[in-house]
Structures are given as C-alpha cells and as structure tokens.
Amino acid sequence: MNHATQVALTRRILSFLDSGTTELAARPFVNEVSTYTCAEQLQRERTLLFRQQPLFVGLSQDVGSPGSYLVHDDSAVPILLVRRSSGELDAFLDVCRHRGARVVAGSGAGTESGRRRFSCPYHGWTYDESGAL
C-alpha cells in the first residue's frame, strides 16, 4: 500500500473515532429472495468458491492412519481422500471410470492391514489407494 493511501485511510479512521461513528450505508442492503434460490447463482458460486480456490475438506487426523479414507461431497464433485500405506495423503474422484458409480461412501478408519482397495459395486472395477485401476 502506498504512503498516500495509508495516510488517507488513517485520517478516515481517526475521524470515525472522533465522531463516534462508522462508515455505514445510508440504509440496510436488502438481497432479493432469488439470490438464495437461483440455480444460476448457485452454479456461479460453486465455480468461484469450489473450483477456483483450494478446498478445506477435513483435518489430517480424519485420515490419520494408513488405509483411512474420507469422502467429500460439498463441492458437488465426489472427492475421495486416502491415507496410503506409505503415509502419503492422496485425493481423487470417487467415481468409477467405467459407469460413474461411487466406489466408496462416507469415511473409514484404517485397520491394521489398512484399506488398500476400493471397488465399484456394479462390475467390480477396483482401484488401489492411489486411485489406479
């Protein structure tokens, strides 16, 4: 931020303190109901918020042990996070490339041997912990 902008902002803040006010709008802003119900708006928000920014999908402890997995659905794209037996964390689409069926749902903790395979319920296409067929 340049010096002139800093000075102008500081003066503005100090004037608010002196007058005991804030920089409020003249009247409340009212959103139209369609803002909350419009399918086009929802798609724009999903694109801006879920496709163009990093996503927080869980804590590392949620998939802390080898074989643990977690499915994230909030972005309208099913993402499967898996803790590999090597300890690395991997993420890939939770869909079978053959028919698009989900290969797993929810979350699970790794057993002593760990979950190393995820299978499509239709034809049994099986993916390893890194998403490879």
GROMACS .gro file of N, CA, C and O in nm:
model
  532
    1MET      N    1   0.086  -0.117   0.000
    1MET     CA    2   0.000   0.000   0.000
    1MET      C    3   0.091   0.123   0.000
    1MET      O    4   0.187   0.130   0.078
    2ASN      N    5   0.058   0.218  -0.084
    2ASN     CA    6   0.143   0.338  -0.091
    2ASN      C    7   0.115   0.431   0.027
    2ASN      O    8   0.011   0.423   0.093
    3HIS      N    9   0.209   0.522   0.050
    3HIS     CA   10   0.203   0.610   0.167
    3HIS      C   11   0.079   0.700   0.166
    3HIS      O   12   0.014   0.718   0.271
    4ALA      N   13   0.045   0.756   0.051
    4ALA     CA   14  -0.070   0.846   0.044
    4ALA      C   15  -0.199   0.774   0.082
    4ALA      O   16  -0.284   0.829   0.153
    5THR      N   17  -0.214   0.650   0.037
    5THR     CA   18  -0.333   0.572   0.072
    5THR      C   19  -0.337   0.543   0.221
    5THR      O   20  -0.442   0.551   0.286
    6GLN      N   21  -0.222   0.508   0.278
    6GLN     CA   22  -0.214   0.482   0.422
    6GLN      C   23  -0.257   0.606   0.503
    6GLN      O   24  -0.333   0.595   0.599
    7VAL      N   25  -0.207   0.721   0.463
    7VAL     CA   26  -0.241   0.845   0.533
    7VAL      C   27  -0.390   0.874   0.523
    7VAL      O   28  -0.456   0.906   0.621
    8ALA      N   29  -0.447   0.858   0.401
    8ALA     CA   30  -0.590   0.885   0.382
    8ALA      C   31  -0.675   0.791   0.465
    8ALA      O   32  -0.773   0.833   0.528
    9LEU      N   33  -0.641   0.663   0.467
    9LEU     CA   34  -0.718   0.566   0.547
    9LEU      C   35  -0.706   0.594   0.696
    9LEU      O   36  -0.804   0.585   0.770
   10THR      N   37  -0.587   0.629   0.740
   10THR     CA   38  -0.566   0.658   0.882
   10THR      C   39  -0.649   0.780   0.923
   10THR      O   40  -0.714   0.779   1.029
   11ARG      N   41  -0.649   0.884   0.841
   11ARG     CA   42  -0.729   1.004   0.872
   11ARG      C   43  -0.878   0.970   0.878
   11ARG      O   44  -0.951   1.022   0.964
   12ARG      N   45  -0.923   0.886   0.785
   12ARG     CA   46  -1.065   0.849   0.784
   12ARG      C   47  -1.103   0.772   0.910
   12ARG      O   48  -1.205   0.800   0.973
   13ILE      N   49  -1.019   0.679   0.951
   13ILE     CA   50  -1.045   0.602   1.073
   13ILE      C   51  -1.045   0.694   1.195
   13ILE      O   52  -1.132   0.683   1.283
   14LEU      N   53  -0.949   0.784   1.201
   14LEU     CA   54  -0.944   0.876   1.315
   14LEU      C   55  -1.066   0.967   1.320
   14LEU      O   56  -1.117   0.999   1.429
   15SER      N   57  -1.116   1.008   1.203
   15SER     CA   58  -1.238   1.091   1.203
   15SER      C   59  -1.358   1.012   1.254
   15SER      O   60  -1.445   1.068   1.321
   16PHE      N   61  -1.364   0.883   1.223
   16PHE     CA   62  -1.473   0.799   1.276
   16PHE      C   63  -1.464   0.790   1.428
   16PHE      O   64  -1.566   0.799   1.497
   17LEU      N   65  -1.341   0.776   1.479
   17LEU     CA   66  -1.323   0.769   1.625
   17LEU      C   67  -1.364   0.901   1.691
   17LEU      O   68  -1.429   0.902   1.795
   18ASP      N   69  -1.324   1.012   1.629
   18ASP     CA   70  -1.359   1.144   1.684
   18ASP      C   71  -1.510   1.166   1.687
   18ASP      O   72  -1.563   1.224   1.782
   19SER      N   73  -1.579   1.123   1.582
   19SER     CA   74  -1.723   1.149   1.573
   19SER      C   75  -1.806   1.036   1.633
   19SER      O   76  -1.929   1.047   1.640
   20GLY      N   77  -1.741   0.927   1.677
   20GLY     CA   78  -1.814   0.816   1.738
   20GLY      C   79  -1.905   0.745   1.640
   20GLY      O   80  -2.014   0.700   1.676
   21THR      N   81  -1.863   0.734   1.516
   21THR     CA   82  -1.946   0.670   1.413
   21THR      C   83  -1.863   0.568   1.335
   21THR      O   84  -1.745   0.545   1.365
   22THR      N   85  -1.927   0.510   1.238
   22THR     CA   86  -1.859   0.417   1.148
   22THR      C   87  -1.901   0.450   1.006
   22THR      O   88  -1.986   0.537   0.984
   23GLU      N   89  -1.846   0.383   0.912
   23GLU     CA   90  -1.882   0.407   0.773
   23GLU      C   91  -1.994   0.312   0.734
   23GLU      O   92  -1.973   0.210   0.669
   24LEU      N   93  -2.113   0.345   0.776
   24LEU     CA   94  -2.229   0.262   0.747
   24LEU      C   95  -2.303   0.316   0.625
   24LEU      O   96  -2.297   0.435   0.595
   25ALA      N   97  -2.372   0.228   0.558
   25ALA     CA   98  -2.454   0.270   0.445
   25ALA      C   99  -2.572   0.354   0.497
   25ALA      O  100  -2.611   0.344   0.614
   26ALA      N  101  -2.631   0.432   0.408
   26ALA     CA  102  -2.744   0.517   0.445
   26ALA      C  103  -2.865   0.434   0.487
   26ALA      O  104  -2.946   0.476   0.569
   27ARG      N  105  -2.878   0.315   0.431
   27ARG     CA  106  -2.990   0.228   0.465
   27ARG      C  107  -2.946   0.082   0.451
   27ARG      O  108  -2.846   0.054   0.385
   28PRO      N  109  -3.017  -0.011   0.512
   28PRO     CA  110  -2.978  -0.152   0.502
   28PRO      C  111  -2.984  -0.201   0.357
   28PRO      O  112  -3.069  -0.157   0.278
   29PHE      N  113  -2.893  -0.290   0.324
   29PHE     CA  114  -2.893  -0.352   0.192
   29PHE      C  115  -2.982  -0.476   0.198
   29PHE      O  116  -2.968  -0.559   0.287
   30VAL      N  117  -3.075  -0.487   0.105
   30VAL     CA  118  -3.170  -0.599   0.104
   30VAL      C  119  -3.141  -0.685  -0.019
   30VAL      O  120  -3.142  -0.636  -0.131
   31ASN      N  121  -3.115  -0.812   0.006
   31ASN     CA  122  -3.098  -0.907  -0.104
   31ASN      C  123  -3.234  -0.957  -0.150
   31ASN      O  124  -3.322  -0.983  -0.069
   32GLU      N  125  -3.248  -0.971  -0.279
   32GLU     CA  126  -3.370  -1.032  -0.334
   32GLU      C  127  -3.372  -1.180  -0.294
   32GLU      O  128  -3.267  -1.244  -0.281
   33VAL      N  129  -3.489  -1.237  -0.278
   33VAL     CA  130  -3.504  -1.377  -0.243
   33VAL      C  131  -3.437  -1.465  -0.348
   33VAL      O  132  -3.376  -1.568  -0.317
   34SER      N  133  -3.440  -1.424  -0.473
   34SER     CA  134  -3.380  -1.504  -0.581
   34SER      C  135  -3.230  -1.523  -0.560
   34SER      O  136  -3.171  -1.619  -0.611
   35THR      N  137  -3.166  -1.436  -0.482
   35THR     CA  138  -3.025  -1.451  -0.452
   35THR      C  139  -2.999  -1.586  -0.385
   35THR      O  140  -2.895  -1.647  -0.403
   36TYR      N  141  -3.095  -1.632  -0.308
   36TYR     CA  142  -3.079  -1.756  -0.232
   36TYR      C  143  -3.140  -1.878  -0.301
   36TYR      O  144  -3.118  -1.991  -0.259
   37THR      N  145  -3.219  -1.856  -0.405
   37THR     CA  146  -3.289  -1.968  -0.469
   37THR      C  147  -3.253  -1.987  -0.615
   37THR      O  148  -3.300  -2.083  -0.676
   38CYS      N  149  -3.173  -1.901  -0.673
   38CYS     CA  150  -3.142  -1.903  -0.816
   38CYS      C  151  -3.038  -2.012  -0.848
   38CYS      O  152  -2.927  -2.011  -0.793
   39ALA      N  153  -3.073  -2.103  -0.937
   39ALA     CA  154  -2.982  -2.212  -0.976
   39ALA      C  155  -2.857  -2.158  -1.045
   39ALA      O  156  -2.747  -2.211  -1.027
   40GLU      N  157  -2.874  -2.053  -1.125
   40GLU     CA  158  -2.758  -1.993  -1.194
   40GLU      C  159  -2.660  -1.932  -1.094
   40GLU      O  160  -2.539  -1.945  -1.108
   41GLN      N  161  -2.715  -1.867  -0.992
   41GLN     CA  162  -2.630  -1.808  -0.888
   41GLN      C  163  -2.555  -1.919  -0.814
   41GLN      O  164  -2.436  -1.905  -0.785
   42LEU      N  165  -2.623  -2.027  -0.784
   42LEU     CA  166  -2.558  -2.140  -0.717
   42LEU      C  167  -2.443  -2.193  -0.801
   42LEU      O  168  -2.334  -2.218  -0.750
   43GLN      N  169  -2.463  -2.209  -0.930
   43GLN     CA  170  -2.358  -2.259  -1.017
   43GLN      C  171  -2.239  -2.162  -1.022
   43GLN      O  172  -2.124  -2.204  -1.018
   44ARG      N  173  -2.266  -2.032  -1.028
   44ARG     CA  174  -2.158  -1.933  -1.027
   44ARG      C  175  -2.078  -1.941  -0.898
   44ARG      O  176  -1.955  -1.938  -0.898
   45GLU      N  177  -2.149  -1.954  -0.786
   45GLU     CA  178  -2.081  -1.963  -0.657
   45GLU      C  179  -2.000  -2.091  -0.646
   45GLU      O  180  -1.888  -2.089  -0.595
   46ARG      N  181  -2.054  -2.202  -0.692
   46ARG     CA  182  -1.977  -2.328  -0.690
   46ARG      C  183  -1.851  -2.316  -0.774
   46ARG      O  184  -1.745  -2.362  -0.734
   47THR      N  185  -1.862  -2.253  -0.890
   47THR     CA  186  -1.745  -2.236  -0.975
   47THR      C  187  -1.641  -2.147  -0.907
   47THR      O  188  -1.524  -2.182  -0.901
   48LEU      N  189  -1.685  -2.034  -0.855
   48LEU     CA  190  -1.591  -1.940  -0.792
   48LEU      C  191  -1.532  -1.994  -0.662
   48LEU      O  192  -1.413  -1.980  -0.637
   49LEU      N  193  -1.616  -2.055  -0.578
   49LEU     CA  194  -1.571  -2.095  -0.445
   49LEU      C  195  -1.510  -2.234  -0.438
   49LEU      O  196  -1.422  -2.259  -0.357
   50PHE      N  197  -1.559  -2.326  -0.521
   50PHE     CA  198  -1.514  -2.465  -0.509
   50PHE      C  199  -1.423  -2.512  -0.621
   50PHE      O  200  -1.359  -2.614  -0.609
   51ARG      N  201  -1.419  -2.441  -0.732
   51ARG     CA  202  -1.337  -2.487  -0.844
   51ARG      C  203  -1.214  -2.402  -0.867
   51ARG      O  204  -1.121  -2.444  -0.933
   52GLN      N  205  -1.215  -2.278  -0.817
   52GLN     CA  206  -1.104  -2.189  -0.844
   52GLN      C  207  -1.021  -2.158  -0.719
   52GLN      O  208  -0.929  -2.077  -0.725
   53GLN      N  209  -1.054  -2.220  -0.609
   53GLN     CA  210  -0.984  -2.197  -0.483
   53GLN      C  211  -0.950  -2.332  -0.421
   53GLN      O  212  -1.018  -2.431  -0.445
   54PRO      N  213  -0.847  -2.336  -0.337
   54PRO     CA  214  -0.820  -2.460  -0.262
   54PRO      C  215  -0.939  -2.493  -0.172
   54PRO      O  216  -1.006  -2.403  -0.123
   55LEU      N  217  -0.963  -2.621  -0.152
   55LEU     CA  218  -1.075  -2.664  -0.068
   55LEU      C  219  -1.024  -2.719   0.064
   55LEU      O  220  -0.927  -2.795   0.067
   56PHE      N  221  -1.091  -2.683   0.172
   56PHE     CA  222  -1.067  -2.748   0.300
   56PHE      C  223  -1.168  -2.861   0.309
   56PHE      O  224  -1.289  -2.838   0.308
   57VAL      N  225  -1.121  -2.984   0.313
   57VAL     CA  226  -1.213  -3.097   0.314
   57VAL      C  227  -1.206  -3.178   0.443
   57VAL      O  228  -1.287  -3.267   0.463
   58GLY      N  229  -1.112  -3.150   0.529
   58GLY     CA  230  -1.104  -3.223   0.654
   58GLY      C  231  -0.970  -3.201   0.721
   58GLY      O  232  -0.882  -3.134   0.667
   59LEU      N  233  -0.958  -3.256   0.839
   59LEU     CA  234  -0.833  -3.248   0.914
   59LEU      C  235  -0.747  -3.370   0.884
   59LEU      O  236  -0.799  -3.478   0.855
   60SER      N  237  -0.617  -3.354   0.893
   60SER     CA  238  -0.528  -3.467   0.865
   60SER      C  239  -0.556  -3.584   0.960
   60SER      O  240  -0.541  -3.700   0.922
   61GLN      N  241  -0.601  -3.556   1.081
   61GLN     CA  242  -0.633  -3.663   1.175
   61GLN      C  243  -0.754  -3.745   1.131
   61GLN      O  244  -0.772  -3.858   1.173
   62ASP      N  245  -0.839  -3.687   1.043
   62ASP     CA  246  -0.954  -3.761   0.992
   62ASP      C  247  -0.911  -3.879   0.905
   62ASP      O  248  -0.988  -3.973   0.887
   63VAL      N  249  -0.794  -3.869   0.849
   63VAL     CA  250  -0.736  -3.978   0.769
   63VAL      C  251  -0.592  -3.999   0.817
   63VAL      O  252  -0.497  -3.995   0.741
   64GLY      N  253  -0.582  -4.021   0.947
   64GLY     CA  254  -0.451  -4.026   1.012
   64GLY      C  255  -0.373  -4.153   0.996
   64GLY      O  256  -0.250  -4.151   0.988
   65SER      N  257  -0.440  -4.265   0.987
   65SER     CA  258  -0.367  -4.392   0.979
   65SER      C  259  -0.376  -4.451   0.838
   65SER      O  260  -0.471  -4.424   0.765
   66PRO      N  261  -0.276  -4.528   0.799
   66PRO     CA  262  -0.279  -4.590   0.665
   66PRO      C  263  -0.408  -4.668   0.643
   66PRO      O  264  -0.455  -4.740   0.730
   67GLY      N  265  -0.467  -4.646   0.525
   67GLY     CA  266  -0.593  -4.713   0.492
   67GLY      C  267  -0.716  -4.632   0.528
   67GLY      O  268  -0.827  -4.668   0.491
   68SER      N  269  -0.699  -4.522   0.603
   68SER     CA  270  -0.813  -4.437   0.636
   68SER      C  271  -0.856  -4.361   0.512
   68SER      O  272  -0.775  -4.328   0.427
   69TYR      N  273  -0.984  -4.333   0.503
   69TYR     CA  274  -1.036  -4.260   0.388
   69TYR      C  275  -1.151  -4.171   0.429
   69TYR      O  276  -1.212  -4.189   0.535
   70LEU      N  277  -1.179  -4.070   0.346
   70LEU     CA  278  -1.283  -3.973   0.372
   70LEU      C  279  -1.338  -3.928   0.238
   70LEU      O  280  -1.262  -3.898   0.146
   71VAL      N  281  -1.471  -3.923   0.226
   71VAL     CA  282  -1.536  -3.873   0.104
   71VAL      C  283  -1.589  -3.733   0.131
   71VAL      O  284  -1.653  -3.709   0.232
   72HIS      N  285  -1.559  -3.642   0.039
   72HIS     CA  286  -1.606  -3.504   0.048
   72HIS      C  287  -1.703  -3.478  -0.067
   72HIS      O  288  -1.667  -3.495  -0.183
   73ASP      N  289  -1.827  -3.436  -0.034
   73ASP     CA  290  -1.931  -3.414  -0.134
   73ASP      C  291  -1.979  -3.270  -0.144
   73ASP      O  292  -2.058  -3.238  -0.231
   74ASP      N  293  -1.933  -3.182  -0.058
   74ASP     CA  294  -1.990  -3.048  -0.051
   74ASP      C  295  -1.969  -2.963  -0.176
   74ASP      O  296  -2.040  -2.866  -0.198
   75SER      N  297  -1.872  -2.996  -0.257
   75SER     CA  298  -1.844  -2.917  -0.378
   75SER      C  299  -1.919  -2.970  -0.499
   75SER      O  300  -1.897  -2.922  -0.610
   76ALA      N  301  -2.007  -3.067  -0.481
   76ALA     CA  302  -2.084  -3.132  -0.588
   76ALA      C  303  -1.995  -3.217  -0.678
   76ALA      O  304  -2.037  -3.263  -0.782
   77VAL      N  305  -1.872  -3.239  -0.635
   77VAL     CA  306  -1.782  -3.332  -0.703
   77VAL      C  307  -1.733  -3.428  -0.594
   77VAL      O  308  -1.671  -3.384  -0.497
   78PRO      N  309  -1.762  -3.558  -0.606
   78PRO     CA  310  -1.721  -3.650  -0.500
   78PRO      C  311  -1.570  -3.672  -0.499
   78PRO      O  312  -1.513  -3.722  -0.595
   79ILE      N  313  -1.507  -3.629  -0.391
   79ILE     CA  314  -1.362  -3.641  -0.376
   79ILE      C  315  -1.332  -3.745  -0.269
   79ILE      O  316  -1.391  -3.742  -0.161
   80LEU      N  317  -1.242  -3.836  -0.300
   80LEU     CA  318  -1.201  -3.940  -0.205
   80LEU      C  319  -1.059  -3.910  -0.159
   80LEU      O  320  -0.969  -3.898  -0.242
   81LEU      N  321  -1.042  -3.893  -0.028
   81LEU     CA  322  -0.909  -3.876   0.030
   81LEU      C  323  -0.869  -4.007   0.095
   81LEU      O  324  -0.949  -4.068   0.166
   82VAL      N  325  -0.748  -4.050   0.070
   82VAL     CA  326  -0.699  -4.177   0.123
   82VAL      C  327  -0.559  -4.159   0.180
   82VAL      O  328  -0.474  -4.095   0.118
   83ARG      N  329  -0.536  -4.215   0.297
   83ARG     CA  330  -0.401  -4.218   0.354
   83ARG      C  331  -0.338  -4.348   0.305
   83ARG      O  332  -0.383  -4.457   0.338
   84ARG      N  333  -0.236  -4.337   0.223
   84ARG     CA  334  -0.168  -4.456   0.169
   84ARG      C  335  -0.090  -4.529   0.277
   84ARG      O  336  -0.060  -4.473   0.382
   85SER      N  337  -0.054  -4.651   0.247
   85SER     CA  338   0.025  -4.729   0.343
   85SER      C  339   0.163  -4.666   0.364
   85SER      O  340   0.225  -4.685   0.468
   86SER      N  341   0.210  -4.587   0.267
   86SER     CA  342   0.338  -4.516   0.280
   86SER      C  343   0.327  -4.394   0.372
   86SER      O  344   0.427  -4.334   0.408
   87GLY      N  345   0.202  -4.355   0.406
   87GLY     CA  346   0.179  -4.238   0.490
   87GLY      C  347   0.140  -4.114   0.411
   87GLY      O  348   0.098  -4.015   0.468
   88GLU      N  349   0.157  -4.117   0.278
   88GLU     CA  350   0.118  -4.003   0.195
   88GLU      C  351  -0.034  -3.991   0.189
   88GLU      O  352  -0.104  -4.091   0.197
   89LEU      N  353  -0.082  -3.869   0.172
   89LEU     CA  354  -0.224  -3.843   0.157
   89LEU      C  355  -0.253  -3.821   0.009
   89LEU      O  356  -0.182  -3.748  -0.058
   90ASP      N  357  -0.354  -3.889  -0.042
   90ASP     CA  358  -0.391  -3.878  -0.182
   90ASP      C  359  -0.537  -3.842  -0.195
   90ASP      O  360  -0.618  -3.876  -0.109
   91ALA      N  361  -0.572  -3.773  -0.303
   91ALA     CA  362  -0.711  -3.737  -0.330
   91ALA      C  363  -0.741  -3.761  -0.476
   91ALA      O  364  -0.657  -3.735  -0.562
   92PHE      N  365  -0.859  -3.815  -0.504
   92PHE     CA  366  -0.902  -3.837  -0.642
   92PHE      C  367  -1.053  -3.845  -0.647
   92PHE      O  368  -1.120  -3.844  -0.543
   93LEU      N  369  -1.108  -3.847  -0.767
   93LEU     CA  370  -1.253  -3.855  -0.781
   93LEU      C  371  -1.305  -3.988  -0.729
   93LEU      O  372  -1.248  -4.092  -0.758
   94ASP      N  373  -1.414  -3.982  -0.656
   94ASP     CA  374  -1.476  -4.103  -0.601
   94ASP      C  375  -1.580  -4.155  -0.700
   94ASP      O  376  -1.698  -4.163  -0.668
   95VAL      N  377  -1.536  -4.186  -0.821
   95VAL     CA  378  -1.626  -4.242  -0.922
   95VAL      C  379  -1.551  -4.346  -1.004
   95VAL      O  380  -1.431  -4.334  -1.028
   96CYS      N  381  -1.623  -4.447  -1.045
   96CYS     CA  382  -1.567  -4.550  -1.132
   96CYS      C  383  -1.560  -4.495  -1.274
   96CYS      O  384  -1.659  -4.440  -1.325
   97ARG      N  385  -1.449  -4.512  -1.339
   97ARG     CA  386  -1.436  -4.458  -1.475
   97ARG      C  387  -1.518  -4.536  -1.577
   97ARG      O  388  -1.540  -4.490  -1.687
   98HIS      N  389  -1.568  -4.653  -1.540
   98HIS     CA  390  -1.648  -4.733  -1.632
   98HIS      C  391  -1.792  -4.686  -1.639
   98HIS      O  392  -1.846  -4.656  -1.744
   99ARG      N  393  -1.858  -4.674  -1.523
   99ARG     CA  394  -2.000  -4.639  -1.519
   99ARG      C  395  -2.031  -4.516  -1.436
   99ARG      O  396  -2.146  -4.477  -1.423
  100GLY      N  397  -1.930  -4.458  -1.374
  100GLY     CA  398  -1.951  -4.337  -1.295
  100GLY      C  399  -2.009  -4.361  -1.157
  100GLY      O  400  -2.049  -4.267  -1.090
  101ALA      N  401  -2.017  -4.486  -1.114
  101ALA     CA  402  -2.071  -4.517  -0.981
  101ALA      C  403  -1.969  -4.480  -0.874
  101ALA      O  404  -1.848  -4.478  -0.898
  102ARG      N  405  -2.019  -4.451  -0.756
  102ARG     CA  406  -1.930  -4.423  -0.643
  102ARG      C  407  -1.860  -4.551  -0.601
  102ARG      O  408  -1.921  -4.658  -0.596
  103VAL      N  409  -1.732  -4.540  -0.568
  103VAL     CA  410  -1.659  -4.659  -0.525
  103VAL      C  411  -1.656  -4.675  -0.374
  103VAL      O  412  -1.629  -4.784  -0.324
  104VAL      N  413  -1.689  -4.568  -0.302
  104VAL     CA  414  -1.697  -4.577  -0.156
  104VAL      C  415  -1.782  -4.459  -0.107
  104VAL      O  416  -1.796  -4.359  -0.177
  105ALA      N  417  -1.838  -4.471   0.010
  105ALA     CA  418  -1.918  -4.363   0.069
  105ALA      C  419  -1.870  -4.338   0.212
  105ALA      O  420  -1.817  -4.429   0.276
  106GLY      N  421  -1.889  -4.217   0.259
  106GLY     CA  422  -1.860  -4.185   0.399
  106GLY      C  423  -1.712  -4.177   0.430
  106GLY      O  424  -1.634  -4.123   0.355
  107SER      N  425  -1.677  -4.237   0.540
  107SER     CA  426  -1.537  -4.237   0.583
  107SER      C  427  -1.511  -4.367   0.658
  107SER      O  428  -1.603  -4.436   0.698
  108GLY      N  429  -1.385  -4.396   0.677
  108GLY     CA  430  -1.349  -4.516   0.750
  108GLY      C  431  -1.208  -4.507   0.802
  108GLY      O  432  -1.123  -4.439   0.743
  109ALA      N  433  -1.186  -4.573   0.911
  109ALA     CA  434  -1.053  -4.575   0.969
  109ALA      C  435  -0.980  -4.698   0.918
  109ALA      O  436  -1.041  -4.803   0.895
  110GLY      N  437  -0.852  -4.683   0.900
  110GLY     CA  438  -0.772  -4.796   0.854
  110GLY      C  439  -0.766  -4.905   0.957
  110GLY      O  440  -0.763  -4.879   1.077
  111THR      N  441  -0.767  -5.026   0.913
  111THR     CA  442  -0.749  -5.139   1.003
  111THR      C  443  -0.600  -5.162   1.016
  111THR      O  444  -0.519  -5.089   0.959
  112GLU      N  445  -0.559  -5.265   1.085
  112GLU     CA  446  -0.416  -5.292   1.097
  112GLU      C  447  -0.354  -5.313   0.960
  112GLU      O  448  -0.244  -5.267   0.934
  113SER      N  449  -0.425  -5.380   0.872
  113SER     CA  450  -0.371  -5.400   0.737
  113SER      C  451  -0.402  -5.280   0.649
  113SER      O  452  -0.339  -5.259   0.547
  114GLY      N  453  -0.501  -5.198   0.687
  114GLY     CA  454  -0.537  -5.079   0.611
  114GLY      C  455  -0.624  -5.109   0.491
  114GLY      O  456  -0.618  -5.217   0.433
  115ARG      N  457  -0.706  -5.014   0.453
  115ARG     CA  458  -0.789  -5.029   0.334
  115ARG      C  459  -0.704  -4.993   0.213
  115ARG      O  460  -0.659  -4.881   0.200
  116ARG      N  461  -0.685  -5.087   0.123
  116ARG     CA  462  -0.597  -5.064   0.010
  116ARG      C  463  -0.669  -5.071  -0.123
  116ARG      O  464  -0.612  -5.042  -0.225
  117ARG      N  465  -0.796  -5.108  -0.121
  117ARG     CA  466  -0.871  -5.124  -0.246
  117ARG      C  467  -1.011  -5.065  -0.231
  117ARG      O  468  -1.072  -5.073  -0.124
  118PHE      N  469  -1.060  -5.007  -0.342
  118PHE     CA  470  -1.195  -4.952  -0.347
  118PHE      C  471  -1.259  -5.007  -0.474
  118PHE      O  472  -1.204  -4.992  -0.583
  119SER      N  473  -1.376  -5.070  -0.460
  119SER     CA  474  -1.437  -5.137  -0.575
  119SER      C  475  -1.572  -5.079  -0.612
  119SER      O  476  -1.653  -5.046  -0.525
  120CYS      N  477  -1.597  -5.072  -0.743
  120CYS     CA  478  -1.725  -5.028  -0.795
  120CYS      C  479  -1.829  -5.137  -0.765
  120CYS      O  480  -1.801  -5.256  -0.787
  121PRO      N  481  -1.947  -5.101  -0.717
  121PRO     CA  482  -2.047  -5.201  -0.682
  121PRO      C  483  -2.110  -5.270  -0.803
  121PRO      O  484  -2.173  -5.374  -0.788
  122TYR      N  485  -2.095  -5.214  -0.923
  122TYR     CA  486  -2.160  -5.272  -1.040
  122TYR      C  487  -2.081  -5.386  -1.103
  122TYR      O  488  -2.129  -5.498  -1.114
  123HIS      N  489  -1.959  -5.358  -1.146
  123HIS     CA  490  -1.883  -5.460  -1.217
  123HIS      C  491  -1.751  -5.493  -1.149
  123HIS      O  492  -1.670  -5.565  -1.206
  124GLY      N  493  -1.730  -5.438  -1.030
  124GLY     CA  494  -1.614  -5.475  -0.952
  124GLY      C  495  -1.483  -5.412  -0.998
  124GLY      O  496  -1.377  -5.461  -0.958
  125TRP      N  497  -1.489  -5.309  -1.080
  125TRP     CA  498  -1.364  -5.242  -1.115
  125TRP      C  499  -1.303  -5.194  -0.984
  125TRP      O  500  -1.369  -5.130  -0.902
  126THR      N  501  -1.175  -5.224  -0.964
  126THR     CA  502  -1.112  -5.199  -0.835
  126THR      C  503  -0.994  -5.103  -0.850
  126THR      O  504  -0.913  -5.117  -0.942
  127TYR      N  505  -0.987  -5.008  -0.759
  127TYR     CA  506  -0.885  -4.906  -0.760
  127TYR      C  507  -0.800  -4.920  -0.635
  127TYR      O  508  -0.850  -4.951  -0.528
  128ASP      N  509  -0.669  -4.895  -0.649
  128ASP     CA  510  -0.582  -4.903  -0.532
  128ASP      C  511  -0.586  -4.771  -0.455
  128ASP      O  512  -0.656  -4.678  -0.490
  129GLU      N  513  -0.505  -4.763  -0.350
  129GLU     CA  514  -0.507  -4.647  -0.262
  129GLU      C  515  -0.460  -4.519  -0.328
  129GLU      O  516  -0.474  -4.410  -0.272
  130SER      N  517  -0.402  -4.528  -0.448
  130SER     CA  518  -0.360  -4.406  -0.520
  130SER      C  519  -0.456  -4.372  -0.632
  130SER      O  520  -0.434  -4.279  -0.707
  131GLY      N  521  -0.565  -4.450  -0.647
  131GLY     CA  522  -0.664  -4.424  -0.749
  131GLY      C  523  -0.638  -4.498  -0.881
  131GLY      O  524  -0.713  -4.482  -0.976
  132ALA      N  525  -0.533  -4.576  -0.886
  132ALA     CA  526  -0.501  -4.650  -1.009
  132ALA      C  527  -0.591  -4.772  -1.022
  132ALA      O  528  -0.621  -4.839  -0.924
  133LEU      N  529  -0.635  -4.799  -1.145
  133LEU     CA  530  -0.722  -4.912  -1.173
  133LEU      C  531  -0.646  -5.043  -1.158
  133LEU      O  532  -0.534  -5.057  -1.201
   0.00000   0.00000   0.00000
